[in-house]
Amino acid sequence: MMSQHHAAKHRNQSRTKTTRRSPYSILFCMIIVMVPLNMICFFMTVRSVHTDVNTDIIATQQEGSRSQQKQQQSDNFDSSLLQLRCFTTPGCFPTVKCRQGIPQKIARQRKYEEQSFCIDDVRGSSSNSSSLTKNENVDSKGCLVYSFGVYNSLEWEAKVAHYLGCEVHAFDPTMDFPSNIAPGLPGLTFHRLGLQGEGTDMSTTHAVKYDAIDPSLLLSLEDIMIKLGHQNRVIDVLMLDCEGCEWGVLRQLVCEGGDTAMVKQIVTEFHFQYNLGLKDEQDVMIAAEAVSCLRKDRWAVTSIETNNAGWREWKYARGVSSVIHSESTLILMSLRRISNHEKMPDKLIEEYATAKRKHSFQERLYEKQFGDDTSLWPPDAIQNVTTLANESTEAKNAMESVVVRRAIFDDHPHMVEKDRKEN
């Protein structure tokens, strides 16, 4: 009995001790449980804060990047306007003389459509039609002329075919003339096609008086040459009066790896109006890129004249009015490519300046040493100065045979209209 009593008492004491430890045990258990939870919450809070900080940093970086891109675009656009301003200002873009004679106009009933180009360079070109091209398979079949944008008059094209004896192809996607538009002139052919330049959509970029152009009638210059079987021919004159297509066409020709040696002269009416080619900043930058590539590809101006757009077209994209010289300016320009074996105008000017400076410096030096009377100079001094003077004269003659110094727009004479056989 005592043993049972002691056992029961022992169990009661154990329960009492266990009961007394329970609060600490519970607290301990709570601590054990809460510490991981707190740690988890802490790390989640830190991670959240870190994520927020990273998000803010990324947002700041993106905003800075957008700001830099916006500034870069603004700088590129301003640079584009400056390039176009130089292009339209006499004497700023490289200018040269014709290889033969001077720029002349072909008389037209519409005087405002008369435009100067190097006519004498075209005469007799059958003998040197491959002189500017790297293609050894170029056909030599007389002068070849492409004229885009004839609208409703082929007077210029007919006279080029008649007086210069050229094979002339006239193009306009808005007209529907028969191909043999002038039966008496077998050298003149009409095509209902137009040019589509890289980066410009000529199906919607045209003068307000024209209807929308069927895109299927617009091809690249290369595609047209292939279509007509002229891929091995040289175009002596590429005439562009295509209401804004000129910028994209020239960009494609000189910037996109085209063979510009396949064209000798470019005769163009450059448009700057909203409805005639330059609708927005992108168009302006395309035009400026074309101008930049023309310079890099060794093209130089032979004639620069002004014309006027009708008042309906006096609308301009932002900044373009700073490029032109009046509210209605169109630029009539002819250019020729300077072959790789010829020197560029700036190089000729530098060479003359260097030769003249050397001659003048040496001459002044001898004057200080031996006096103004050259008869008293030593023979070697006289010989040295004479040699330097001859070099200076040669450099000047070379420069003046190529370079044209322009300060105003040109006003060239008309070609004397005589049959080519009489010349």
Phi, psi and omega in degrees: 000317180296321181297318178295321180296314179296324179295317179295319179297320180296320178295320179295320178295321179297319179297318181298316179295319179296319180297322180291331180276347186302315180301318180292322178296318180296316179299317179299316179296322179297318180296316180302320182282319187285327183301310177299321179296318178296320179296319179298314179298321181296311181295325178293322178294315179299317180297319179297315179297317180298318178297317179298318179296315178298320178298317178296319180296315180297317179298320178295317179297318179295320178296319177295320179295317178297321179295319178294318178297319179296318179293321179296318178297321178295318179295318179297320180294316178298319177297322179296318178297320179295320178296317180292324178297318177296319182298327184265002182254121181306130176091350181275306176285148180310131181235141182220168176272165172293157176294326178224137176066204181233163176299141179222161178254151169262123184300138178224153177297322174273096186302326183291349178263357179291136183216138184275147171203175185279084184295317183295337176289337181277325181301134176066021184289351179297335181280341182224029186296339181256012187290338183254002186249151177274350184280115182284349183261016182294131177285145177246093185232032182087178185289143181238129183233131172249131179232116182253132178092046184284339183057238186252017180221129176245029182300312182298314182297320179295320180289324177297318179295320184282307188279328181259352178068029183268157168276114188245131176241121182256139185229140171192118182283352181265353181250159181228057178279158171292153183297321177268067187298331180231089182305330179284351179237088181297344180278357182248124180228138179256144178227130177276071180220158176223172181264138173241111181270156180299127175088354179236143180254096184284353177287344178235352181256101183197169179296151185297337181280350181266153172280167176300142184266136178295116183303333181291346180267002183253122181231163173284162180299319180298317180295322179293318179298320178293318181300324181267003180073028183252018184297341178251021178250160173257131175275114181288322178223124173252105181265125180237114172223061193247031171054052174104346181291343187301325184294310179292324179296313181292322177299316179293322183291316188253345182253339187256027176081015177290158180269090183289347176292348178279359177232129180269315180230142172244124179240116193221146166258114182270130183251142182235356185282158183304315182275358185242021172138327183247085185273331186207184182298324180298317178297320179298318181289328174296316179297317180294323178296321177299317179297316180299318180291325176301316179296313181296328183270013171074032173267144181220153183281133173253340177204139177220120183227168180247153173220177184233137173275151177295155186298336178296338183264008184280063176224135187227148172290165184305128174086343186292332180297341177284347182275323187270173187251357173200176183291350186231012190299130162242149180249121173266120187220142170239142181226152171228152181271132177273120184295162186295335181273356177263159179267142178288156181306316182296326178292318179295321178294317179297318181294320177293317180299319180294314180296318179295320180295316179298316180296313182295319180297313182294321179297315178295324180296317179291326178297322177290325183280319189241357180096174184283338181280104185292341179293341180265000181283153175297149181305320181292328177292316178298317180297318181297314180294321179297317178298315180294324178294319178295319178296321178295318179295317179297318179295322179294316179296320178297319179294312184289341178282346184239312190279138174245129178262111183249140173234343180226169177290151185283161172213086188271158180282173177271151173291139174287118188278091176237152178296140184302329182292338180279345183275000000 
